[in-house]
PDB file of C-alpha atoms in Angstrom:
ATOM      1  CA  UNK A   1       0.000   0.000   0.000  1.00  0.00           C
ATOM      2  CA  UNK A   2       1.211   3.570  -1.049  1.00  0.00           C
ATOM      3  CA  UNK A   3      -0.023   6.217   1.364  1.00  0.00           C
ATOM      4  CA  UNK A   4       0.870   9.985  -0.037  1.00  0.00           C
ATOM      5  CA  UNK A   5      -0.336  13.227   1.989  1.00  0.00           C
ATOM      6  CA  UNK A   6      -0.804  16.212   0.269  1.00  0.00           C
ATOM      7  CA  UNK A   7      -0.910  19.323   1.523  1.00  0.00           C
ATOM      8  CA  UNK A   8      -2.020  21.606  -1.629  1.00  0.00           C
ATOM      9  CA  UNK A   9      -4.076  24.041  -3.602  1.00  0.00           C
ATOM     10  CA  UNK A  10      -1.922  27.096  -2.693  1.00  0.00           C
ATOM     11  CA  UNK A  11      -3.683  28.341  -5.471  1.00  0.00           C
ATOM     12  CA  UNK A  12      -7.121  28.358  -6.525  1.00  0.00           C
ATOM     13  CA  UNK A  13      -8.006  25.196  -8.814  1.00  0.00           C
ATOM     14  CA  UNK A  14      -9.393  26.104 -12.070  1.00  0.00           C
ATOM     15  CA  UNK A  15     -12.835  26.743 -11.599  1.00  0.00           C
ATOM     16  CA  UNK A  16     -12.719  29.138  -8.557  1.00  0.00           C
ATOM     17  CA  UNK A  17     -14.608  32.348  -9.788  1.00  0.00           C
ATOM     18  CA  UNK A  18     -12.446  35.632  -9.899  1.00  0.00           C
ATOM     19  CA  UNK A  19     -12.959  37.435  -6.553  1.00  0.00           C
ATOM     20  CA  UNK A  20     -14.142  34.799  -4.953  1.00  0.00           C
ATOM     21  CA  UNK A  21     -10.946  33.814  -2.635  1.00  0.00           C
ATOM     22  CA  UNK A  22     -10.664  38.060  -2.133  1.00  0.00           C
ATOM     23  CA  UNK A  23     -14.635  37.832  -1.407  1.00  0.00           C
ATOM     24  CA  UNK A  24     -13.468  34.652   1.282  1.00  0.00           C
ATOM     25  CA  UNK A  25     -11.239  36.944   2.609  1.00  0.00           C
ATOM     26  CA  UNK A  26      -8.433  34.700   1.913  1.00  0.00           C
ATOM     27  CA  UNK A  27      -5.361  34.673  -0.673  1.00  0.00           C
ATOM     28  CA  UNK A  28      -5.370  31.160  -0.915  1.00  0.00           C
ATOM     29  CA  UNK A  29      -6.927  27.943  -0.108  1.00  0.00           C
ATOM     30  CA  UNK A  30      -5.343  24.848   1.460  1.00  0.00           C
ATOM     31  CA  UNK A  31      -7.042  21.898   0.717  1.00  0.00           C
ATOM     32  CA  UNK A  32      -5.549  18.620   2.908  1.00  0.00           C
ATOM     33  CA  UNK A  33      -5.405  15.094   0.691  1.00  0.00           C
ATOM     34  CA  UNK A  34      -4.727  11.714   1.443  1.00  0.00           C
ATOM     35  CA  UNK A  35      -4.539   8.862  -1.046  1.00  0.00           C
ATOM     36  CA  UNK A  36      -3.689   5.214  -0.603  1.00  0.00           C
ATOM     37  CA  UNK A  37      -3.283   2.781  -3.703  1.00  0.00           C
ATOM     38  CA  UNK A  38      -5.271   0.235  -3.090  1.00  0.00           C
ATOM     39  CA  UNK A  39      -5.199  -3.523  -4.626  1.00  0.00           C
ATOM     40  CA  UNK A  40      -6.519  -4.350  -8.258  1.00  0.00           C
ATOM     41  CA  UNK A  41      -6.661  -0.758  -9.430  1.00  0.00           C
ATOM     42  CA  UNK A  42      -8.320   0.820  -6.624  1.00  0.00           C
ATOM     43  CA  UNK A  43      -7.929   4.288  -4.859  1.00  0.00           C
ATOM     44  CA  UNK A  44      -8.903   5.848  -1.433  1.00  0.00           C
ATOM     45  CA  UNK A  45      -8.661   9.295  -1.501  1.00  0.00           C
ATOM     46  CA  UNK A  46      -9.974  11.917   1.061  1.00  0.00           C
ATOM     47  CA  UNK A  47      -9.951  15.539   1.157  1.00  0.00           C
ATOM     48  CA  UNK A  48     -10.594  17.994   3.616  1.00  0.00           C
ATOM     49  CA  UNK A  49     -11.502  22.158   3.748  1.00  0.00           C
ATOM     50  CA  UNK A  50     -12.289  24.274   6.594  1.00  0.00           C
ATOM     51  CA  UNK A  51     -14.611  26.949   5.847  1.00  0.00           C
ATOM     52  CA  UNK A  52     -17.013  29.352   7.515  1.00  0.00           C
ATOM     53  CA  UNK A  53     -20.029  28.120   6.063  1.00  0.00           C
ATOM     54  CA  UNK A  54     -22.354  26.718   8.933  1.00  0.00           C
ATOM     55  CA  UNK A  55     -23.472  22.891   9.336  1.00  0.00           C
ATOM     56  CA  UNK A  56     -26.658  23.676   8.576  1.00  0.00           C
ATOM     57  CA  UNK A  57     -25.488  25.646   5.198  1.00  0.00           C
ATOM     58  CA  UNK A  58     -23.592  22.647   4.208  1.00  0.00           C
ATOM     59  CA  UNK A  59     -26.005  19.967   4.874  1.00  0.00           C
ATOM     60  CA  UNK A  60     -28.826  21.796   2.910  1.00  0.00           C
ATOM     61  CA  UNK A  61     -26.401  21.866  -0.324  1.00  0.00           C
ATOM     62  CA  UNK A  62     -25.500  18.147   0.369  1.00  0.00           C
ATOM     63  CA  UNK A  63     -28.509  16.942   0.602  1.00  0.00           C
ATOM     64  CA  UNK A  64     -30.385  19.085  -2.383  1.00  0.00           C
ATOM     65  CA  UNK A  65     -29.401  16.067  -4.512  1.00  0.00           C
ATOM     66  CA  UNK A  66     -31.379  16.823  -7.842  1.00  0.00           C
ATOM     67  CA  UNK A  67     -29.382  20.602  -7.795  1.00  0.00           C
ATOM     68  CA  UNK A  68     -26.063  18.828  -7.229  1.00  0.00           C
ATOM     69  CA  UNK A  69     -24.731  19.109 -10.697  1.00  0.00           C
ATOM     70  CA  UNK A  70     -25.871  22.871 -11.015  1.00  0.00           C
ATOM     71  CA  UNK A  71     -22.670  23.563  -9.184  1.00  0.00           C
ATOM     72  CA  UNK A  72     -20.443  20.477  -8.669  1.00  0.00           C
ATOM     73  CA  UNK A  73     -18.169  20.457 -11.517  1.00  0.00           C
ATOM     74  CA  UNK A  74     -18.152  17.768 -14.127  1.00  0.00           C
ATOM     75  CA  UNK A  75     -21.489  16.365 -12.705  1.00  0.00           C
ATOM     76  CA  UNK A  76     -23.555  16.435 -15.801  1.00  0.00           C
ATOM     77  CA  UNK A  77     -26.659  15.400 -13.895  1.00  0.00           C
ATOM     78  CA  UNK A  78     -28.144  14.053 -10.391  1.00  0.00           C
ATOM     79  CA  UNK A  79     -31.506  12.694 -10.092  1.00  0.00           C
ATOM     80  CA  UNK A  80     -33.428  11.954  -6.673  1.00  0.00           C
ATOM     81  CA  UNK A  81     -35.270   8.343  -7.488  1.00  0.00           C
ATOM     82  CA  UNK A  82     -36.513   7.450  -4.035  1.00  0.00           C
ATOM     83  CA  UNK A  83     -36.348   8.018  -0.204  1.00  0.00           C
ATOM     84  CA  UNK A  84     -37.289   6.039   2.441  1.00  0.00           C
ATOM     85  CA  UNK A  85     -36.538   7.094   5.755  1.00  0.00           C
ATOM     86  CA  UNK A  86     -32.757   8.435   5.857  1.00  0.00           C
ATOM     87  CA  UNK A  87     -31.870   6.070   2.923  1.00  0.00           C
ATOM     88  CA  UNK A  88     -32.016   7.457  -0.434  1.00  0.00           C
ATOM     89  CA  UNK A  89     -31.243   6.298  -4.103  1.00  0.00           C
ATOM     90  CA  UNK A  90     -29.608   8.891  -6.825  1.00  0.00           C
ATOM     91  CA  UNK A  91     -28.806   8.570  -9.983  1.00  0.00           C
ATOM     92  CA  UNK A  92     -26.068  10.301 -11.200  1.00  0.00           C
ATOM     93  CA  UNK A  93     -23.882  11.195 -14.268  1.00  0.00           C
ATOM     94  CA  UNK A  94     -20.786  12.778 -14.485  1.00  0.00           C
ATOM     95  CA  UNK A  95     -18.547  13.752 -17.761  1.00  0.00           C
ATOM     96  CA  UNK A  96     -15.016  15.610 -18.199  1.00  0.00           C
ATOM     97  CA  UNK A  97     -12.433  15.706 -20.940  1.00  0.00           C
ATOM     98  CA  UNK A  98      -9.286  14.094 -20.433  1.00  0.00           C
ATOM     99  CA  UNK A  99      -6.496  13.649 -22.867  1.00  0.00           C
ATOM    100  CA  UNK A 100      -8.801  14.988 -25.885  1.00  0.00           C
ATOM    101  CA  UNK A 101     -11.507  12.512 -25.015  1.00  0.00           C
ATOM    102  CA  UNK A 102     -14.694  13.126 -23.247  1.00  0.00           C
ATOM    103  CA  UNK A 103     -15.314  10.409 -20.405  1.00  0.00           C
ATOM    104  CA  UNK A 104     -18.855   9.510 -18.825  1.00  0.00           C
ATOM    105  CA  UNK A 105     -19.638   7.202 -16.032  1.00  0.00           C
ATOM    106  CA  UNK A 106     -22.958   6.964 -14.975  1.00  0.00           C
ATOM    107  CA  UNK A 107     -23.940   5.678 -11.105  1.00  0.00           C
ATOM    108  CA  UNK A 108     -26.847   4.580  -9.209  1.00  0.00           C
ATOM    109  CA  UNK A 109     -26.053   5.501  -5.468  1.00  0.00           C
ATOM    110  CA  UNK A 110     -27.583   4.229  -2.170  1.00  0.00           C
ATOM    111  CA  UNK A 111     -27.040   7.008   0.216  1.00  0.00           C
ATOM    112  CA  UNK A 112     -27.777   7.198   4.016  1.00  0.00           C
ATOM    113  CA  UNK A 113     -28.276  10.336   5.541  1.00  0.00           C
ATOM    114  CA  UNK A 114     -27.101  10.440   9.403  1.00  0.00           C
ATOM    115  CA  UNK A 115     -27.431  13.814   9.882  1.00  0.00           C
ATOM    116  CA  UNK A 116     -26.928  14.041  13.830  1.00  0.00           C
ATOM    117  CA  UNK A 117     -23.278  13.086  13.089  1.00  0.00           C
ATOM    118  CA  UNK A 118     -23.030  15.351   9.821  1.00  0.00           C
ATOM    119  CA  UNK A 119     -22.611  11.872   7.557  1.00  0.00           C
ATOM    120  CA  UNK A 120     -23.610  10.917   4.182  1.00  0.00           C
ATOM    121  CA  UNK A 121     -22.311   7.708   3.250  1.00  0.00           C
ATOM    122  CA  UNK A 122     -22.549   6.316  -0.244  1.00  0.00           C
ATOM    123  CA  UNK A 123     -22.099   3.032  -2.072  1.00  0.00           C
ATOM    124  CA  UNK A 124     -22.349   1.625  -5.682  1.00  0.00           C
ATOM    125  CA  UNK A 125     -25.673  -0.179  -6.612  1.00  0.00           C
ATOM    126  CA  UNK A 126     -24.756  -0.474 -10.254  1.00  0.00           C
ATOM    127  CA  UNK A 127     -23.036   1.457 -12.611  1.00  0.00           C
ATOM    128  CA  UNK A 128     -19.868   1.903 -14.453  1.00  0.00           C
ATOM    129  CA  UNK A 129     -17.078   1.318 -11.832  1.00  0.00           C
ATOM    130  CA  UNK A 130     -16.476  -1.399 -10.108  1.00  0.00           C
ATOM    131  CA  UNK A 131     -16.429   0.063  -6.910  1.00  0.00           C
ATOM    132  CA  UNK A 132     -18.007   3.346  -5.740  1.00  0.00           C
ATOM    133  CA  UNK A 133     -18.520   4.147  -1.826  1.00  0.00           C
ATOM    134  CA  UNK A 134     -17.309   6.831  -0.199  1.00  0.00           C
ATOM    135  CA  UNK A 135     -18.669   9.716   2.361  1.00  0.00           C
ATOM    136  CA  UNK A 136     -19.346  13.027   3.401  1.00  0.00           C
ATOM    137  CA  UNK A 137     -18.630  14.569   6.805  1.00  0.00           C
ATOM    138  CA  UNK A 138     -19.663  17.879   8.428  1.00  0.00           C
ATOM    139  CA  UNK A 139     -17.956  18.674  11.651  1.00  0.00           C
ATOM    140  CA  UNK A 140     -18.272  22.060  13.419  1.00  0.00           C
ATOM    141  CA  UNK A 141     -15.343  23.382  14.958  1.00  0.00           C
ATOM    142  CA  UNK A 142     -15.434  23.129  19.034  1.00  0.00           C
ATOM    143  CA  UNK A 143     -15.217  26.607  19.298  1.00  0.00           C
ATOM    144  CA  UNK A 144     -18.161  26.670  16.257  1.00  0.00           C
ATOM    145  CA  UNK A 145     -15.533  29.755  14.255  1.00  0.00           C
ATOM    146  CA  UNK A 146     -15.504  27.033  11.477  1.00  0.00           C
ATOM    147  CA  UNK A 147     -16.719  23.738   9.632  1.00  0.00           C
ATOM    148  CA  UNK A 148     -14.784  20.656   8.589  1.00  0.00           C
ATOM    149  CA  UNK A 149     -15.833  19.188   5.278  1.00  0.00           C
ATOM    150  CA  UNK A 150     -14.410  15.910   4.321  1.00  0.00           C
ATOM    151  CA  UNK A 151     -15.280  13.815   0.918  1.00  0.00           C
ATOM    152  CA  UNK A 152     -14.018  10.301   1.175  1.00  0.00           C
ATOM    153  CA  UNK A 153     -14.323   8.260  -2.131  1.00  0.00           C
ATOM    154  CA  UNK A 154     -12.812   4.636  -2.562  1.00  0.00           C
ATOM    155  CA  UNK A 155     -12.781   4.091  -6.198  1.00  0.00           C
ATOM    156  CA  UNK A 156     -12.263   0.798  -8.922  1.00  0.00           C
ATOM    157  CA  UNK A 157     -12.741   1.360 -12.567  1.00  0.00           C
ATOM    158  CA  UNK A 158     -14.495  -0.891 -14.650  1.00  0.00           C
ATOM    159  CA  UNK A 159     -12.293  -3.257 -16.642  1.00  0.00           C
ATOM    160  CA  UNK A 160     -10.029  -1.728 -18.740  1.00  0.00           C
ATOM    161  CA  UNK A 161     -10.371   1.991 -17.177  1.00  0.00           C
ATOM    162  CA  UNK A 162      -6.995   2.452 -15.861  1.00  0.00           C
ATOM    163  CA  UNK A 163      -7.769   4.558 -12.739  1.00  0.00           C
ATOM    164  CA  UNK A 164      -3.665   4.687 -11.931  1.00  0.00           C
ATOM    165  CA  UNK A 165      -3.712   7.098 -15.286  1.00  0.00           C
ATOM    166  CA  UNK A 166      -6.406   9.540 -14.221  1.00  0.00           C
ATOM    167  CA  UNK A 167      -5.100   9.221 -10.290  1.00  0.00           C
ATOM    168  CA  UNK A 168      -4.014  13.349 -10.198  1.00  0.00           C
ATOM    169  CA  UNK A 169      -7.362  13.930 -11.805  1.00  0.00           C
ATOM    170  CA  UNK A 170      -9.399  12.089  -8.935  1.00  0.00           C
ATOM    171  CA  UNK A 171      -7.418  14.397  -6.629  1.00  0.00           C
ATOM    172  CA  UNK A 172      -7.970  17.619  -8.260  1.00  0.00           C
ATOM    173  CA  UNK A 173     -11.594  16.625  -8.666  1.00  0.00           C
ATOM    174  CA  UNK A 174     -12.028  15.861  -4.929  1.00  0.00           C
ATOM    175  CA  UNK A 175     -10.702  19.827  -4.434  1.00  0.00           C
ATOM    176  CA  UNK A 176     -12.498  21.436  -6.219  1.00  0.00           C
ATOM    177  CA  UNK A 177     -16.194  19.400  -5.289  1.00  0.00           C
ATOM    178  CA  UNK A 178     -15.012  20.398  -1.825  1.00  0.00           C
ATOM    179  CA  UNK A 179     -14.720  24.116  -2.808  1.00  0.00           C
ATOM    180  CA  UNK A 180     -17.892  24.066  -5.492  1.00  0.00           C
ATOM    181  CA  UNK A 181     -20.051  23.161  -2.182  1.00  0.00           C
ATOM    182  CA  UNK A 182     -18.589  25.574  -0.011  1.00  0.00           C
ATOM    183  CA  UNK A 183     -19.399  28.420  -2.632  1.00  0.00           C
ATOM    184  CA  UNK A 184     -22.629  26.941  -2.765  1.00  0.00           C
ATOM    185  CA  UNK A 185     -23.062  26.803   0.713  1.00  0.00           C
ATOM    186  CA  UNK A 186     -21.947  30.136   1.243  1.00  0.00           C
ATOM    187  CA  UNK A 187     -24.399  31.889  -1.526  1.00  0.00           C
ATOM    188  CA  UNK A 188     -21.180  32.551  -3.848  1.00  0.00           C
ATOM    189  CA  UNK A 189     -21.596  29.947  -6.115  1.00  0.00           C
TER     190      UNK A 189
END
């Protein structure tokens, strides 16, 4: 197992709206990563941000599923199909460019919503990975100034999609969903 700790985004990643770090009151954003390599092509990967917006900000964006890809990037489109209780199933697509070619995977989710301990966890029903599970956290600061936000994603490509290849890509994608949902969250978006 290869564990590597990143410590980035010193710079705003490529979709952060002018003025919007000034508007943050910030020059820069530091984004904290972890990803291990994982047997047979798979990836754990988990990213976290601080930010001011409130629990109750963040949760409401999380859990808006069907507006989701209005602001997460590369998430062509997410569709509530049922709830029952806190369990919910969403079907979602997402598409990007890489290496000249445009890419589209397309997931149907089973999602729990545990919202006493700011958690949405996720797994893979059926789609076109392998392996798809992962989580959200919210976690107010003790002193309530700020909010943790972590995304956790575990991640094995279907045969033949070489997830080692698009590895920096996951990463990068993992910032900036964190930052797309704190704009959100915080009415900037």
């Amino acid at each position: 197992m290869v564990l590597s700790r990143v410590k980035a985004i010193k710079s705003p990643p490529e979709d952060v709206p002018e003025g919007y770090l000034a508007a943050m009151g910030r020059n820069e954003r530091t984004i904290e990563q972890t990803m291990e390599v994982l047997p047979k092509g798979t990836r754990r990967l988990a990213a976290q941000l601080r930010t001011s917006a409130t629990f109750d900000a963040l949760w409401t964006i999380l859990t808006t599923y069907d507006q989701l890809s209005n602001f997460i990037p590369n998430l062509s489109s997410s569709k509530l199909l049922s709830r029952q209780a806190n369990r919910v199933e969403l079907r979602q697509v997402g598409s990007q460019v890489f290496l000249g070619f445009t890419f589209t995977a397309e997931v149907l989710l089973e999602l729990f919503e545990e919202k006493d301990k700011g958690l949405l966890k996720f797994n893979l029903i059926e789609g076109d990975f392998r392996r798809f599970e992962g989580s959200w956290l919210i976690t107010p600061s003790q002193n309530k100034c700020d909010t943790s936000l972590v995304y956790e994603l575990t991640v094995q490509g279907a045969l033949g999609m070489p997830v080692g290849l698009i590895e920096n890509r996951l990463r990068q994608d993992l910032a900036n969903n964190l930052l797309a949902v704190e704009r959100a969250a915080l009415g900037t978006a």
